[in-house]
Structure formats: C-alpha cells, structure tokens
mmCIF file of N, CA and C in Angstrom:
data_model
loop_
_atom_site.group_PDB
_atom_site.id
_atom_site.type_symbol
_atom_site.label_atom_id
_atom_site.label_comp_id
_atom_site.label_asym_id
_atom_site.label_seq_id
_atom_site.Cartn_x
_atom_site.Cartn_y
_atom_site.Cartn_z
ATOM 1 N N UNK A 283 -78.081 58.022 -36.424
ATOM 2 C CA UNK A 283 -78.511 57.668 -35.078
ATOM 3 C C UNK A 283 -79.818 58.365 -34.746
ATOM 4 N N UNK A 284 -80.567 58.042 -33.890
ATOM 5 C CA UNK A 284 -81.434 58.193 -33.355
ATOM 6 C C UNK A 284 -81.325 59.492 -32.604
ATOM 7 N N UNK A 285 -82.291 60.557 -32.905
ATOM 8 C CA UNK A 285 -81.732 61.725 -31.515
ATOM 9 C C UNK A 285 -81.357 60.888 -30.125
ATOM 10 N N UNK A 286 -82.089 60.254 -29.392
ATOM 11 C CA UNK A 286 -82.162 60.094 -28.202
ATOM 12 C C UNK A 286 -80.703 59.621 -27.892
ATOM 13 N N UNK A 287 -80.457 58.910 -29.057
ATOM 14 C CA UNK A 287 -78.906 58.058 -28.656
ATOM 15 C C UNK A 287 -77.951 58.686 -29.747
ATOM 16 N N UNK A 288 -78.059 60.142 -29.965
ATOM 17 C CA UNK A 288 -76.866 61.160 -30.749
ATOM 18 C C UNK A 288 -76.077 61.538 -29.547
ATOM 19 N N UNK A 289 -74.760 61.704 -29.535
ATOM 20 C CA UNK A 289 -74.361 62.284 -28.550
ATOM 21 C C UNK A 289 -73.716 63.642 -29.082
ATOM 22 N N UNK A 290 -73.248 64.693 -28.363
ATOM 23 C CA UNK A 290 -72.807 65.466 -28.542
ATOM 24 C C UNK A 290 -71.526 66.097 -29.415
ATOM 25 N N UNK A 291 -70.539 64.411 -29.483
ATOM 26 C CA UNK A 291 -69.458 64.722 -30.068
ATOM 27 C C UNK A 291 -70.151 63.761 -31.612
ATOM 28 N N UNK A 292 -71.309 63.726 -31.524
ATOM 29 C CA UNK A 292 -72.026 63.283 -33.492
ATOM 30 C C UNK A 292 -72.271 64.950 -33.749
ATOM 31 N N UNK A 293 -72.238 65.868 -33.334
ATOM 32 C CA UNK A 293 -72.850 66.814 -33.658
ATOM 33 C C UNK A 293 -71.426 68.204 -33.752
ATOM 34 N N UNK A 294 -70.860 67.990 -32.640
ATOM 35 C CA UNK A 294 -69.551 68.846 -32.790
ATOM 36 C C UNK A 294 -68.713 68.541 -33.700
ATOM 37 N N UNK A 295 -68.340 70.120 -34.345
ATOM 38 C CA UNK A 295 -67.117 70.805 -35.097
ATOM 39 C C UNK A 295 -65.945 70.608 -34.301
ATOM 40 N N UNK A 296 -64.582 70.129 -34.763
ATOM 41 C CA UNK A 296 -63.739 69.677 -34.679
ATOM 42 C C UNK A 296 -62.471 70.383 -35.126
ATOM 43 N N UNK A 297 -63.193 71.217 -36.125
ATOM 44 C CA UNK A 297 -61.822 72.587 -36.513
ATOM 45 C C UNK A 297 -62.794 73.894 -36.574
ATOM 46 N N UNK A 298 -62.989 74.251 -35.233
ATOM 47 C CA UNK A 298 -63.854 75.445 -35.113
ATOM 48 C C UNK A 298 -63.157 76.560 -35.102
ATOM 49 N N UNK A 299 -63.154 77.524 -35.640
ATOM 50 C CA UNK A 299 -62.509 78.534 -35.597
ATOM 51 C C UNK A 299 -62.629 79.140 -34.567
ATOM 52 N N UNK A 300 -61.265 79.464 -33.717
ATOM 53 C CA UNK A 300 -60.663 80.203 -32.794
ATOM 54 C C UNK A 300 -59.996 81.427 -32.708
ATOM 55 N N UNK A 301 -60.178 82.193 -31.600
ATOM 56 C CA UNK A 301 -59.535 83.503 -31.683
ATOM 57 C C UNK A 301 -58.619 83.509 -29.954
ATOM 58 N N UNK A 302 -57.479 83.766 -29.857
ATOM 59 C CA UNK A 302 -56.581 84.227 -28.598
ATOM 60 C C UNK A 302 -57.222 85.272 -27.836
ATOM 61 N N UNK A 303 -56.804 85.070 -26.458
ATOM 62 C CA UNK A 303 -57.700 86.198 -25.955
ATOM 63 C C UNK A 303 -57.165 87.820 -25.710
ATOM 64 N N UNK A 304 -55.975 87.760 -26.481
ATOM 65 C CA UNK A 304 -55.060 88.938 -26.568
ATOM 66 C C UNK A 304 -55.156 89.239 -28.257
ATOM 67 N N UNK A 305 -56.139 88.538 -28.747
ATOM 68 C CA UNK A 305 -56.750 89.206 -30.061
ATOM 69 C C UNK A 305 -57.548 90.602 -30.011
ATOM 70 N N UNK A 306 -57.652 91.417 -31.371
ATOM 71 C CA UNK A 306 -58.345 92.584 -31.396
ATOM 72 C C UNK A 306 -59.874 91.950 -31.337
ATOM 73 N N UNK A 307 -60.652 92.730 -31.249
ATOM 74 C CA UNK A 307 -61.795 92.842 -31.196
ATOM 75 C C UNK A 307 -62.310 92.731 -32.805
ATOM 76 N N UNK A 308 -61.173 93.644 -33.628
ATOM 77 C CA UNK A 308 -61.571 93.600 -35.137
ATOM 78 C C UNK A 308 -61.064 92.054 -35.525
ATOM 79 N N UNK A 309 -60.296 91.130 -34.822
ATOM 80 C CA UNK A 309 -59.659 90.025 -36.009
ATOM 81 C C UNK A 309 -60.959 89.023 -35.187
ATOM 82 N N UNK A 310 -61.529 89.192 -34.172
ATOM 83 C CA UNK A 310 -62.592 88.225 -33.655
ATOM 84 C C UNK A 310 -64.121 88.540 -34.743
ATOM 85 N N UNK A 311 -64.354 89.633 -34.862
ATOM 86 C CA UNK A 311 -65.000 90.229 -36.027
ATOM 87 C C UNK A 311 -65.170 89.825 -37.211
ATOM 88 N N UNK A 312 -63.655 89.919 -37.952
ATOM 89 C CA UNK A 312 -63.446 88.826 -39.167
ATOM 90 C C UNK A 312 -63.502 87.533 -39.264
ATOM 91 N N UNK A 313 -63.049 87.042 -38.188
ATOM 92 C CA UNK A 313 -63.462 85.507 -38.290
ATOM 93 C C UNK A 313 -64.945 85.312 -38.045
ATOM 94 N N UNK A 314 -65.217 85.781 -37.203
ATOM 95 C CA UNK A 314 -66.709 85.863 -37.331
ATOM 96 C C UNK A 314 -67.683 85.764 -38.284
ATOM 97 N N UNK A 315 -67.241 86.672 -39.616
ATOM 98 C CA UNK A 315 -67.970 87.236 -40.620
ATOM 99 C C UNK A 315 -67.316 86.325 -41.742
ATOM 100 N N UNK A 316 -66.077 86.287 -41.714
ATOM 101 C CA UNK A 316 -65.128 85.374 -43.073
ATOM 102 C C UNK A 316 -65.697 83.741 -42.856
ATOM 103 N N UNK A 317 -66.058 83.003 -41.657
ATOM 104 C CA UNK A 317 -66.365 81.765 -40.863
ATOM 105 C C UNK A 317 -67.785 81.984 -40.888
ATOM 106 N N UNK A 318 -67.787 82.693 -40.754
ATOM 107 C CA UNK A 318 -70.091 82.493 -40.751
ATOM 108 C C UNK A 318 -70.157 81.746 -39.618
ATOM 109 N N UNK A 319 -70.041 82.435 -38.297
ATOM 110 C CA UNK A 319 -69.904 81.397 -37.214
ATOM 111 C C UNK A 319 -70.598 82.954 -35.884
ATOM 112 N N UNK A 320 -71.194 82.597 -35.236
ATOM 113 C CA UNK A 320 -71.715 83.541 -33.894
ATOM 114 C C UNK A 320 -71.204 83.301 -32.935
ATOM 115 N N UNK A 321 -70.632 81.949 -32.579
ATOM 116 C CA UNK A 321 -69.644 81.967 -31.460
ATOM 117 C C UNK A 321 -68.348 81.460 -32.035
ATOM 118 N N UNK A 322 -67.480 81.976 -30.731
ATOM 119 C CA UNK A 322 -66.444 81.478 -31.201
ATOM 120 C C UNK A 322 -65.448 81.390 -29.939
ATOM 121 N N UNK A 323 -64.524 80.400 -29.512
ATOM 122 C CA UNK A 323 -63.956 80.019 -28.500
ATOM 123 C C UNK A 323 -62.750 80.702 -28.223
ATOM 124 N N UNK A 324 -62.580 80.536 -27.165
ATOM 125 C CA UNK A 324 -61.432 81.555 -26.872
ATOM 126 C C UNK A 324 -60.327 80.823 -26.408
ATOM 127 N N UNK A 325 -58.775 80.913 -26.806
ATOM 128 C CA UNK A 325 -58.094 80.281 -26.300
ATOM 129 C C UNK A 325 -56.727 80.346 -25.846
ATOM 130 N N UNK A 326 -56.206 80.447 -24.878
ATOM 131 C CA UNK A 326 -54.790 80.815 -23.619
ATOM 132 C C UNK A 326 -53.642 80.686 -24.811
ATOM 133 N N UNK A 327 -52.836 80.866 -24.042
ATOM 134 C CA UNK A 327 -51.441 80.719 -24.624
ATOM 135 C C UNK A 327 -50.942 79.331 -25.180
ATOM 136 N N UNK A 328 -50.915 78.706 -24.729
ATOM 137 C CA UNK A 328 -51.027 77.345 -24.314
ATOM 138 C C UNK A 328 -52.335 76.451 -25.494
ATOM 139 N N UNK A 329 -53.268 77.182 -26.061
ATOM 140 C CA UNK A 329 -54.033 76.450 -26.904
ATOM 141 C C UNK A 329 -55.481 75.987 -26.274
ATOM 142 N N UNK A 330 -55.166 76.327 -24.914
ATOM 143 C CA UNK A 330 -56.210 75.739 -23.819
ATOM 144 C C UNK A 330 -57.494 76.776 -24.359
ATOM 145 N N UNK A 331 -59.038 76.153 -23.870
ATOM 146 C CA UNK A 331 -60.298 77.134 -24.095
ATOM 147 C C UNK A 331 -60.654 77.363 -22.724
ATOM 148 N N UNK A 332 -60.426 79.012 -23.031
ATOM 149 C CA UNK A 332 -60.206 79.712 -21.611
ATOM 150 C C UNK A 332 -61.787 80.408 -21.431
ATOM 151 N N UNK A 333 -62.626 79.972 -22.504
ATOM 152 C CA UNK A 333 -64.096 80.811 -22.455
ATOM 153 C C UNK A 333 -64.544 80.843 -24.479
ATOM 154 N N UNK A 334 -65.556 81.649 -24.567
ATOM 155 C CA UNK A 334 -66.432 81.708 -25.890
ATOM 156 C C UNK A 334 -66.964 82.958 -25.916
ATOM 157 N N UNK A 335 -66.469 83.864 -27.164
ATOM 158 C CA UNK A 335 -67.723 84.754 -26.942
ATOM 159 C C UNK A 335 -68.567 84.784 -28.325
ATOM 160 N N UNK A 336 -69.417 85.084 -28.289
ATOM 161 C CA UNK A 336 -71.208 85.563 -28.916
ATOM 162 C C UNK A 336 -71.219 86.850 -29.532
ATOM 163 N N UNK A 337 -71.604 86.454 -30.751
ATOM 164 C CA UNK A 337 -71.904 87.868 -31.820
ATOM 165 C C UNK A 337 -72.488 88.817 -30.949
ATOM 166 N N UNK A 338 -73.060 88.475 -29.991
ATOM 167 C CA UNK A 338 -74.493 89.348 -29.014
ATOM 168 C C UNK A 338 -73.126 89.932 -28.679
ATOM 169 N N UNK A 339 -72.439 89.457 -27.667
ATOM 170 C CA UNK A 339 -70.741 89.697 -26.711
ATOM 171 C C UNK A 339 -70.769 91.150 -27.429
ATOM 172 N N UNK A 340 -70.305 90.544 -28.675
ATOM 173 C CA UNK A 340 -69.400 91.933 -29.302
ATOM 174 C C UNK A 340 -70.078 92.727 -30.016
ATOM 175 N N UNK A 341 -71.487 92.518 -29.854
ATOM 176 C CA UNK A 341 -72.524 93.621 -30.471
ATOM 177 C C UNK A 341 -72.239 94.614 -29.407
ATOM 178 N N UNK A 342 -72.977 94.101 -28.330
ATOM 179 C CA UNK A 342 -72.902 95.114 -26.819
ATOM 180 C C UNK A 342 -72.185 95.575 -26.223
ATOM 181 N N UNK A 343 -70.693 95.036 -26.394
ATOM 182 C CA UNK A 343 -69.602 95.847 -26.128
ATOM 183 C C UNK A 343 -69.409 97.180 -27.243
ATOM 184 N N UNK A 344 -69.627 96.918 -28.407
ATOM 185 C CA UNK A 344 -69.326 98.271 -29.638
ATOM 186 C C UNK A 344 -70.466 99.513 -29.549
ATOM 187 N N UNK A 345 -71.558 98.800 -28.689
ATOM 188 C CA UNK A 345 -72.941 99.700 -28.584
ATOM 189 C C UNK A 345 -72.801 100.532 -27.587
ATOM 190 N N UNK A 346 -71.587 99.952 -26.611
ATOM 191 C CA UNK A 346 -71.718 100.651 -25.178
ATOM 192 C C UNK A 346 -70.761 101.614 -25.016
ATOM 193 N N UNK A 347 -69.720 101.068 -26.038
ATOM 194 C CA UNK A 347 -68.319 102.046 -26.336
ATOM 195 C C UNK A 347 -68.273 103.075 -27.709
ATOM 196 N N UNK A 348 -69.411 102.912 -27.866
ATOM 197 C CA UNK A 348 -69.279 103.642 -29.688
ATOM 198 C C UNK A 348 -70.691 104.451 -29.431
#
C-alpha cells in the first residue's frame, strides 16, 4: 500500500510482548532485552492494556533509585 492509504493496523504487532503490572521491574527488563523491544504494554488482571512503559521509563527509575 501506499503510505498515505497504510493504516495503522498494516503496521502493528499482534503478539507483542507483554508484562502485568504487578511484574518485577527485573522480568520487564528481560523481556525487554530477550524481545529486543523498548516498549512494552502493560496489562490488568483481566488481560486488559492498562498503559506502556519505555526503556527511557525504566532507565530513570534505576538512575533515581540506584
């Protein structure tokens, strides 16, 4: 397709790797690094996406606490 007429779901991942939001900080880390991925979605009990966080996210949280 044409950029102009690509839409968004021609371009979205469909089995993106996810992390719970009652995950460690270290297993969001590994997927991170094992996935080769900078963001990554966050998701409820329920399976629902409750938010995303950013390699940046969890750079600046370990910089501010370490």
């Amino acid at each position: 397709k044409r950029a102009a007429a690509a839409t968004v779901g021609d371009l979205m991942s469909t089995d993106a790797p996810t992390v719970r939001a009652d995950d460690t900080l270290e297993a969001l880390a590994t997927v991170m690094h094992d996935q080769q991925v900078s963001h990554v979605p966050v998701l409820d009990a329920a399976g629902k996406v409750i938010g995303i966080v950013a390699r940046g996210d969890l750079v600046r949280h370990l910089a501010k606490t370490t």
